[in-house]
PDB file of C-alpha atoms in Angstrom:
ATOM      1  CA  MET J  18       0.022  -0.009  -0.018  1.00 45.00           C
ATOM      2  CA  THR J  19       1.130   3.573  -0.719  1.00 47.00           C
ATOM      3  CA  GLU J  20       1.176   6.211   1.978  1.00 48.00           C
ATOM      4  CA  PRO J  21      -1.565   8.876   1.568  1.00 49.00           C
ATOM      5  CA  LYS J  22      -0.278  12.360   0.927  1.00 47.00           C
ATOM      6  CA  ASP J  23      -2.939  14.126   2.938  1.00 49.00           C
ATOM      7  CA  PHE J  24      -5.147  13.239   5.860  1.00 48.00           C
ATOM      8  CA  ILE J  25      -8.830  12.815   5.021  1.00 52.00           C
ATOM      9  CA  GLU J  26     -11.457  13.400   7.628  1.00 55.00           C
ATOM     10  CA  PHE J  27     -14.233  10.665   7.750  1.00 53.00           C
ATOM     11  CA  THR J  28     -17.468  10.431   9.471  1.00 64.00           C
ATOM     12  CA  ASP J  29     -18.027   7.518  11.883  1.00 63.00           C
ATOM     13  CA  SER J  30     -19.743   5.364   9.231  1.00 73.00           C
ATOM     14  CA  GLN J  31     -17.079   6.142   6.656  1.00 73.00           C
ATOM     15  CA  GLU J  32     -14.328   5.419   9.220  1.00 70.00           C
ATOM     16  CA  SER J  33     -15.891   2.100  10.110  1.00 75.00           C
ATOM     17  CA  ALA J  34     -16.189   1.103   6.432  1.00 81.00           C
ATOM     18  CA  ALA J  35     -12.587   2.121   5.710  1.00 78.00           C
ATOM     19  CA  LEU J  36     -11.352   0.095   8.603  1.00 76.00           C
ATOM     20  CA  SER J  37     -13.312  -2.955   7.471  1.00 82.00           C
ATOM     21  CA  ALA J  38     -11.846  -2.667   3.983  1.00 84.00           C
ATOM     22  CA  PHE J  39      -8.358  -2.252   5.482  1.00 81.00           C
ATOM     23  CA  ALA J  40      -8.876  -5.375   7.569  1.00 75.00           C
ATOM     24  CA  SER J  41     -10.026  -7.328   4.515  1.00 81.00           C
ATOM     25  CA  GLU J  42      -6.862  -6.265   2.635  1.00 82.00           C
ATOM     26  CA  LEU J  43      -4.683  -7.297   5.492  1.00 76.00           C
ATOM     27  CA  ARG J  44      -6.379 -10.785   5.618  1.00 76.00           C
ATOM     28  CA  GLN J  45      -5.861 -11.190   1.941  1.00 80.00           C
ATOM     29  CA  ALA J  46      -2.241 -10.098   2.066  1.00 79.00           C
ATOM     30  CA  HIS J  47      -1.459 -12.251   5.140  1.00 77.00           C
ATOM     31  CA  PRO J  48      -3.870 -15.176   5.109  1.00 75.00           C
ATOM     32  CA  GLY J  49      -1.881 -17.141   7.639  1.00 73.00           C
ATOM     33  CA  VAL J  50      -2.135 -14.500  10.322  1.00 71.00           C
ATOM     34  CA  GLU J  51      -5.247 -14.310  12.330  1.00 71.00           C
ATOM     35  CA  LEU J  52      -6.514 -11.050  13.701  1.00 66.00           C
ATOM     36  CA  SER J  53      -8.235 -10.691  16.981  1.00 75.00           C
ATOM     37  CA  PRO J  54     -11.919  -9.964  16.961  1.00 76.00           C
ATOM     38  CA  SER J  55     -11.228  -6.587  18.622  1.00 79.00           C
ATOM     39  CA  PHE J  56      -8.589  -5.533  16.061  1.00 73.00           C
ATOM     40  CA  GLU J  57     -10.866  -3.008  14.390  1.00 74.00           C
ATOM     41  CA  ILE J  58     -11.818  -1.374  17.675  1.00 77.00           C
ATOM     42  CA  GLU J  59      -8.226  -1.234  18.931  1.00 77.00           C
ATOM     43  CA  LEU J  60      -6.965   0.123  15.623  1.00 72.00           C
ATOM     44  CA  ALA J  61      -9.650   2.827  15.611  1.00 73.00           C
ATOM     45  CA  ASP J  62      -8.742   3.819  19.159  1.00 72.00           C
ATOM     46  CA  GLY J  63      -5.072   4.035  18.327  1.00 67.00           C
ATOM     47  CA  LEU J  64      -5.608   6.171  15.312  1.00 65.00           C
ATOM     48  CA  ARG J  65      -7.966   8.472  17.147  1.00 65.00           C
ATOM     49  CA  ASN J  66      -5.790   9.046  20.219  1.00 57.00           C
ATOM     50  CA  SER J  67      -2.311   9.125  18.685  1.00 59.00           C
ATOM     51  CA  TRP J  68      -0.648  12.527  18.301  1.00 64.00           C
ATOM     52  CA  SER J  69       2.744  13.550  16.930  1.00 70.00           C
ATOM     53  CA  TRP J  70       4.581  16.851  16.159  1.00 70.00           C
ATOM     54  CA  ARG J  71       4.847  15.863  12.556  1.00 74.00           C
ATOM     55  CA  GLY J  72       1.199  15.176  12.109  1.00 72.00           C
ATOM     56  CA  SER J  73       0.186  18.298  13.994  1.00 73.00           C
ATOM     57  CA  ILE J  74       2.531  20.511  12.008  1.00 73.00           C
ATOM     58  CA  ARG J  75       1.275  19.078   8.803  1.00 75.00           C
ATOM     59  CA  GLN J  76      -2.353  19.568   9.765  1.00 74.00           C
ATOM     60  CA  SER J  77      -2.161  23.050  11.456  1.00 78.00           C
ATOM     61  CA  PRO J  78      -0.864  26.121   9.493  1.00 81.00           C
ATOM     62  CA  LEU J  79      -0.811  28.189  12.696  1.00 82.00           C
ATOM     63  CA  LEU J  80       1.376  25.657  14.445  1.00 78.00           C
ATOM     64  CA  ARG J  81       3.768  25.712  11.440  1.00 81.00           C
ATOM     65  CA  ILE J  82       3.993  29.518  11.726  1.00 85.00           C
ATOM     66  CA  ALA J  83       4.546  29.381  15.490  1.00 82.00           C
ATOM     67  CA  ALA J  84       7.302  26.745  15.081  1.00 82.00           C
ATOM     68  CA  SER J  85       8.964  28.881  12.396  1.00 85.00           C
ATOM     69  CA  LEU J  86       8.911  32.000  14.676  1.00 84.00           C
ATOM     70  CA  LEU J  87      10.305  30.019  17.586  1.00 84.00           C
ATOM     71  CA  LEU J  88      13.153  28.774  15.394  1.00 81.00           C
ATOM     72  CA  LEU J  89      13.926  32.212  14.043  1.00 82.00           C
ATOM     73  CA  THR J  90      13.933  33.706  17.561  1.00 82.00           C
ATOM     74  CA  ALA J  91      16.242  31.023  18.914  1.00 81.00           C
ATOM     75  CA  LEU J  92      18.686  31.637  16.027  1.00 80.00           C
ATOM     76  CA  ALA J  93      18.442  35.417  16.113  1.00 81.00           C
ATOM     77  CA  VAL J  94      19.743  35.895  19.692  1.00 79.00           C
ATOM     78  CA  PRO J  95      23.203  34.406  19.146  1.00 81.00           C
ATOM     79  CA  VAL J  96      23.428  35.967  15.731  1.00 77.00           C
ATOM     80  CA  ALA J  97      22.597  39.397  17.129  1.00 79.00           C
ATOM     81  CA  ALA J  98      25.185  38.947  19.940  1.00 79.00           C
ATOM     82  CA  VAL J  99      27.872  38.044  17.411  1.00 76.00           C
ATOM     83  CA  VAL J 100      27.039  41.047  15.241  1.00 76.00           C
ATOM     84  CA  ALA J 101      27.131  43.390  18.248  1.00 76.00           C
ATOM     85  CA  LEU J 102      30.596  42.102  19.143  1.00 76.00           C
ATOM     86  CA  LEU J 103      31.882  42.537  15.651  1.00 75.00           C
ATOM     87  CA  GLN J 104      30.618  46.098  15.292  1.00 71.00           C
ATOM     88  CA  THR J 105      33.152  48.927  15.825  1.00 64.00           C
ATOM     89  CA  PRO J 106      32.103  52.079  17.645  1.00 61.00           C
ATOM     90  CA  ASP J 107      31.587  55.191  15.566  1.00 60.00           C
ATOM     91  CA  SER J 108      34.351  57.650  16.478  1.00 62.00           C
ATOM     92  CA  ASP J 109      32.478  60.565  14.809  1.00 66.00           C
ATOM     93  CA  ARG J 110      29.446  60.218  16.992  1.00 65.00           C
ATOM     94  CA  PRO J 111      28.844  63.592  18.793  1.00 67.00           C
ATOM     95  CA  GLU J 112      28.656  63.591  22.554  1.00 70.00           C
ATOM     96  CA  ILE J 113      25.470  64.835  24.174  1.00 74.00           C
ATOM     97  CA  GLY J 114      25.869  67.086  27.200  1.00 71.00           C
ATOM     98  CA  PHE J 115      25.612  70.610  28.535  1.00 67.00           C
ATOM     99  CA  GLN J 116      27.938  73.074  30.197  1.00 72.00           C
ATOM    100  CA  MET J 117      26.878  75.116  33.232  1.00 67.00           C
ATOM    101  CA  PRO J 118      27.470  78.851  32.790  1.00 66.00           C
ATOM    102  CA  THR J 119      30.121  80.336  35.027  1.00 67.00           C
ATOM    103  CA  GLU J 120      27.846  83.213  36.065  1.00 68.00           C
ATOM    104  CA  LEU J 121      24.117  83.193  36.432  1.00 61.00           C
ATOM    105  CA  LEU J 122      22.484  86.558  35.759  1.00 61.00           C
ATOM    106  CA  ILE J 123      19.149  86.815  37.534  1.00 59.00           C
ATOM    107  CA  ASP J 124      17.136  89.918  36.810  1.00 55.00           C
ATOM    108  CA  ARG J 125      15.284  90.474  39.979  1.00 60.00           C
ATOM    109  CA  GLU J 126      14.302  93.486  41.937  1.00 58.00           C
ATOM    110  CA  SER J 127      16.296  93.848  45.132  1.00 60.00           C
ATOM    111  CA  PRO J 128      14.127  93.982  48.205  1.00 61.00           C
ATOM    112  CA  GLN J 129      14.055  97.275  50.016  1.00 64.00           C
ATOM    113  CA  VAL J 130      16.244  97.196  53.080  1.00 64.00           C
ATOM    114  CA  PRO J 131      14.736  99.079  55.997  1.00 67.00           C
ATOM    115  CA  ARG J 132      16.761 102.006  57.093  1.00 71.00           C
ATOM    116  CA  VAL J 133      18.565 101.227  60.334  1.00 70.00           C
ATOM    117  CA  VAL J 134      20.217 103.865  62.443  1.00 67.00           C
ATOM    118  CA  PRO J 135      23.316 102.429  64.126  1.00 69.00           C
ATOM    119  CA  PRO J 136      23.616 103.538  67.743  1.00 66.00           C
ATOM    120  CA  SER J 137      26.607 105.641  68.661  1.00 64.00           C
ATOM    121  CA  GLU J 138      28.991 104.222  71.084  1.00 61.00           C
ATOM    122  CA  PRO J 139      29.292 105.858  74.511  1.00 55.00           C
ATOM    123  CA  LEU J 140      32.281 108.124  75.065  1.00 56.00           C
ATOM    124  CA  GLY J 141      34.924 107.418  77.652  1.00 56.00           C
ATOM    125  CA  ASP J 142      37.218 104.581  78.527  1.00 50.00           C
ATOM    126  CA  ASP J 143      34.659 102.887  80.753  1.00 54.00           C
ATOM    127  CA  LEU J 144      32.135 102.588  77.861  1.00 56.00           C
ATOM    128  CA  LEU J 145      29.214 103.176  80.164  1.00 62.00           C
ATOM    129  CA  PHE J 146      25.708 103.530  78.810  1.00 70.00           C
ATOM    130  CA  ASP J 147      25.118 106.791  80.478  1.00 76.00           C
ATOM    131  CA  GLY J 148      22.304 109.310  80.131  1.00 80.00           C
ATOM    132  CA  ALA J 149      24.024 111.195  77.342  1.00 82.00           C
ATOM    133  CA  TRP J 150      24.318 108.050  75.265  1.00 82.00           C
ATOM    134  CA  ALA J 151      20.672 107.189  75.875  1.00 85.00           C
ATOM    135  CA  LEU J 152      19.591 110.691  74.852  1.00 86.00           C
ATOM    136  CA  ALA J 153      21.647 110.446  71.641  1.00 87.00           C
ATOM    137  CA  ILE J 154      19.940 107.147  70.736  1.00 89.00           C
ATOM    138  CA  GLU J 155      16.500 108.645  71.347  1.00 90.00           C
ATOM    139  CA  GLN J 156      17.384 111.626  69.131  1.00 90.00           C
ATOM    140  CA  GLN J 157      18.620 109.334  66.307  1.00 91.00           C
ATOM    141  CA  ASN J 158      15.471 107.220  66.474  1.00 92.00           C
ATOM    142  CA  ARG J 159      13.219 110.322  66.317  1.00 90.00           C
ATOM    143  CA  PHE J 160      15.213 111.653  63.363  1.00 92.00           C
ATOM    144  CA  ALA J 161      14.955 108.270  61.544  1.00 92.00           C
ATOM    145  CA  GLN J 162      11.184 108.259  62.100  1.00 91.00           C
ATOM    146  CA  ALA J 163      10.858 111.885  60.772  1.00 90.00           C
ATOM    147  CA  SER J 164      13.098 111.174  57.790  1.00 91.00           C
ATOM    148  CA  ALA J 165      11.170 108.076  56.784  1.00 91.00           C
ATOM    149  CA  SER J 166       7.849 109.928  57.014  1.00 88.00           C
ATOM    150  CA  TRP J 167       9.233 112.925  55.038  1.00 89.00           C
ATOM    151  CA  GLN J 168      10.573 110.757  52.199  1.00 90.00           C
ATOM    152  CA  ILE J 169       7.357 108.743  51.897  1.00 89.00           C
ATOM    153  CA  ARG J 170       5.360 111.967  51.397  1.00 87.00           C
ATOM    154  CA  PHE J 171       7.761 114.186  49.397  1.00 88.00           C
ATOM    155  CA  LEU J 172       9.842 111.568  47.490  1.00 88.00           C
ATOM    156  CA  GLU J 173       7.983 108.271  47.143  1.00 88.00           C
ATOM    157  CA  SER J 174       4.362 109.473  46.886  1.00 85.00           C
ATOM    158  CA  PRO J 175       2.782 109.500  43.393  1.00 88.00           C
ATOM    159  CA  ILE J 176       2.193 113.227  43.822  1.00 89.00           C
ATOM    160  CA  ALA J 177       5.390 113.884  45.707  1.00 88.00           C
ATOM    161  CA  ALA J 178       6.561 116.614  43.323  1.00 90.00           C
ATOM    162  CA  ASP J 179       3.305 118.587  43.692  1.00 90.00           C
ATOM    163  CA  LEU J 180       3.334 118.230  47.495  1.00 89.00           C
ATOM    164  CA  PHE J 181       6.982 119.312  47.737  1.00 89.00           C
ATOM    165  CA  LYS J 182       6.243 122.386  45.567  1.00 90.00           C
ATOM    166  CA  GLN J 183       3.300 123.267  47.771  1.00 88.00           C
ATOM    167  CA  ARG J 184       5.483 122.926  50.863  1.00 86.00           C
ATOM    168  CA  GLN J 185       8.126 125.223  49.399  1.00 87.00           C
ATOM    169  CA  THR J 186       5.529 127.800  48.463  1.00 88.00           C
ATOM    170  CA  ALA J 187       4.089 127.770  51.940  1.00 85.00           C
ATOM    171  CA  VAL J 188       7.554 128.107  53.507  1.00 85.00           C
ATOM    172  CA  GLN J 189       8.430 131.053  51.284  1.00 87.00           C
ATOM    173  CA  ALA J 190       5.176 132.820  52.140  1.00 87.00           C
ATOM    174  CA  LEU J 191       5.762 132.221  55.845  1.00 84.00           C
ATOM    175  CA  ALA J 192       9.341 133.420  55.596  1.00 86.00           C
ATOM    176  CA  ARG J 193       8.310 136.755  53.969  1.00 87.00           C
ATOM    177  CA  ARG J 194       5.715 137.266  56.698  1.00 85.00           C
ATOM    178  CA  GLU J 195       7.911 136.443  59.682  1.00 83.00           C
ATOM    179  CA  ASN J 196      11.126 137.958  58.301  1.00 84.00           C
ATOM    180  CA  ASN J 197      13.387 135.780  60.383  1.00 84.00           C
ATOM    181  CA  PRO J 198      16.360 134.488  58.276  1.00 87.00           C
ATOM    182  CA  ALA J 199      17.781 132.448  61.173  1.00 85.00           C
ATOM    183  CA  ALA J 200      14.594 130.408  61.566  1.00 85.00           C
ATOM    184  CA  VAL J 201      14.453 129.866  57.777  1.00 86.00           C
ATOM    185  CA  GLU J 202      18.031 128.615  57.777  1.00 88.00           C
ATOM    186  CA  LEU J 203      17.278 126.174  60.538  1.00 87.00           C
ATOM    187  CA  PHE J 204      14.295 124.909  58.639  1.00 87.00           C
ATOM    188  CA  GLU J 205      16.336 124.386  55.408  1.00 89.00           C
ATOM    189  CA  GLN J 206      19.063 122.490  57.388  1.00 89.00           C
ATOM    190  CA  LEU J 207      16.490 120.073  58.802  1.00 89.00           C
ATOM    191  CA  GLU J 208      14.831 119.637  55.378  1.00 89.00           C
ATOM    192  CA  SER J 209      18.173 118.705  53.772  1.00 91.00           C
ATOM    193  CA  ALA J 210      18.890 116.192  56.490  1.00 91.00           C
ATOM    194  CA  LEU J 211      15.474 114.622  56.263  1.00 90.00           C
ATOM    195  CA  GLN J 212      15.747 114.330  52.517  1.00 90.00           C
ATOM    196  CA  SER J 213      19.209 112.576  52.595  1.00 91.00           C
ATOM    197  CA  GLY J 214      18.358 110.465  55.684  1.00 90.00           C
ATOM    198  CA  GLU J 215      21.775 111.217  57.201  1.00 90.00           C
ATOM    199  CA  TYR J 216      21.665 112.014  60.880  1.00 89.00           C
ATOM    200  CA  PRO J 217      23.361 115.380  61.601  1.00 87.00           C
ATOM    201  CA  THR J 218      26.752 115.156  63.196  1.00 83.00           C
ATOM    202  CA  ALA J 219      25.985 118.280  65.168  1.00 85.00           C
ATOM    203  CA  PHE J 220      22.845 120.311  65.935  1.00 86.00           C
ATOM    204  CA  PRO J 221      22.820 123.964  64.840  1.00 84.00           C
ATOM    205  CA  CYS J 222      21.687 125.034  68.322  1.00 86.00           C
ATOM    206  CA  SER J 223      20.589 123.582  71.589  1.00 87.00           C
ATOM    207  CA  SER J 224      17.077 122.556  72.432  1.00 84.00           C
ATOM    208  CA  GLN J 225      16.861 125.300  75.050  1.00 87.00           C
ATOM    209  CA  GLU J 226      17.649 127.919  72.431  1.00 87.00           C
ATOM    210  CA  LEU J 227      14.796 126.597  70.273  1.00 86.00           C
ATOM    211  CA  ILE J 228      12.443 126.737  73.285  1.00 85.00           C
ATOM    212  CA  ASP J 229      13.519 130.358  73.938  1.00 85.00           C
ATOM    213  CA  GLN J 230      12.880 131.361  70.278  1.00 83.00           C
ATOM    214  CA  LEU J 231       9.381 129.823  70.402  1.00 81.00           C
ATOM    215  CA  ALA J 232       8.650 131.633  73.639  1.00 81.00           C
ATOM    216  CA  LEU J 233       9.565 134.967  72.048  1.00 81.00           C
ATOM    217  CA  ALA J 234       7.922 134.294  68.671  1.00 81.00           C
ATOM    218  CA  PRO J 235       5.372 131.418  68.670  1.00 81.00           C
ATOM    219  CA  ASP J 236       4.706 131.983  65.015  1.00 81.00           C
ATOM    220  CA  LEU J 237       8.169 130.477  64.288  1.00 83.00           C
ATOM    221  CA  ALA J 238       6.819 127.003  65.300  1.00 83.00           C
ATOM    222  CA  PRO J 239       6.381 125.838  61.626  1.00 84.00           C
ATOM    223  CA  PHE J 240      10.096 126.420  61.088  1.00 84.00           C
ATOM    224  CA  LEU J 241      11.347 125.027  64.374  1.00 85.00           C
ATOM    225  CA  ALA J 242       8.800 122.246  65.174  1.00 85.00           C
ATOM    226  CA  GLY J 243      10.850 119.515  63.496  1.00 87.00           C
ATOM    227  CA  TRP J 244      14.113 120.403  65.246  1.00 88.00           C
ATOM    228  CA  LEU J 245      12.359 120.753  68.574  1.00 87.00           C
ATOM    229  CA  TRP J 246      10.799 117.329  68.351  1.00 88.00           C
ATOM    230  CA  VAL J 247      14.004 115.627  67.179  1.00 90.00           C
ATOM    231  CA  MET J 248      16.221 117.204  69.844  1.00 88.00           C
ATOM    232  CA  SER J 249      14.000 117.142  72.912  1.00 86.00           C
ATOM    233  CA  ALA J 250      10.767 115.285  71.959  1.00 86.00           C
ATOM    234  CA  GLN J 251       8.796 118.433  72.623  1.00 84.00           C
ATOM    235  CA  VAL J 252       5.969 119.831  70.502  1.00 80.00           C
ATOM    236  CA  PRO J 253       4.937 123.461  69.980  1.00 74.00           C
ATOM    237  CA  PRO J 254       2.067 124.853  71.899  1.00 67.00           C
ATOM    238  CA  SER J 255      -1.387 123.847  70.696  1.00 63.00           C
ATOM    239  CA  GLY J 256      -3.310 126.121  68.362  1.00 57.00           C
ATOM    240  CA  ILE J 257      -0.304 126.893  66.144  1.00 63.00           C
ATOM    241  CA  ASP J 258      -0.356 125.711  62.522  1.00 65.00           C
ATOM    242  CA  VAL J 259       2.741 123.524  62.009  1.00 72.00           C
ATOM    243  CA  ASP J 260       1.302 121.360  59.210  1.00 72.00           C
ATOM    244  CA  MET J 261       3.204 122.889  56.251  1.00 76.00           C
ATOM    245  CA  SER J 262       1.709 120.405  53.818  1.00 77.00           C
ATOM    246  CA  TRP J 263       2.938 117.545  55.965  1.00 83.00           C
ATOM    247  CA  PRO J 264      -0.079 116.253  57.894  1.00 81.00           C
ATOM    248  CA  ASN J 265       1.659 113.017  58.866  1.00 81.00           C
ATOM    249  CA  ALA J 266       4.624 114.616  60.578  1.00 84.00           C
ATOM    250  CA  PRO J 267       5.493 112.592  63.723  1.00 83.00           C
ATOM    251  CA  TRP J 268       5.247 115.557  66.097  1.00 79.00           C
ATOM    252  CA  LEU J 269       1.704 116.373  64.926  1.00 79.00           C
ATOM    253  CA  ALA J 270       0.471 113.140  66.472  1.00 71.00           C
ATOM    254  CA  GLU J 271       1.772 114.315  69.845  1.00 67.00           C
ATOM    255  CA  LEU J 272       0.080 117.716  69.813  1.00 61.00           C
ATOM    256  CA  PRO J 273      -2.425 118.040  72.698  1.00 57.00           C
TER     257      PRO J 273
END
């Protein structure tokens, strides 16, 4: 008998007939060999339950594809490893990296540092914190408070230029009316110090001299009020106009 090229699927009746024909051919070919009565059943069971890689691969296209992929994968790994070992590095390949700048320029607005008045050291070898030193510290603090208030109103305000012009006009009118050049000079000295924020190294006169001038001419209070408050923490008598376009002056808050 020749081996069939392809498997043919049979129904149960066709399978039984085929097996019977096959058994008859075997009896004719080998008449001296007797077959058991259950030969057909055992043969059918053996054909039905037998399985082999060869038969499965011949019957299933998907299994053939899977076997091919498995074979290719198994062969590709060592081949790829060998190719990677044989490859030479590319010397012209550019390096990827970055270089930190030596200087970083950050455009940011510097915070405003509050104005701090350093205290003066006490005089003498003993370095005692005596009454004169305490009085000097109090005068410096009052001057710093007055200077900050003056600059906020006449330098940093949105209408600072107009307010400063009004103040100068009022001072000039008051100076013509009072006709006291010494008081006007004291006023201008204080204005210059308040504008610069630099504490005067020396006062133009003593606080007692200011008090005496106010006693003789109370109308000079607008000129001398600032000096009087910085030097001795005193304020002019009530009822006298010392505003001079500066309603937030520190000494105005202490007027009775």
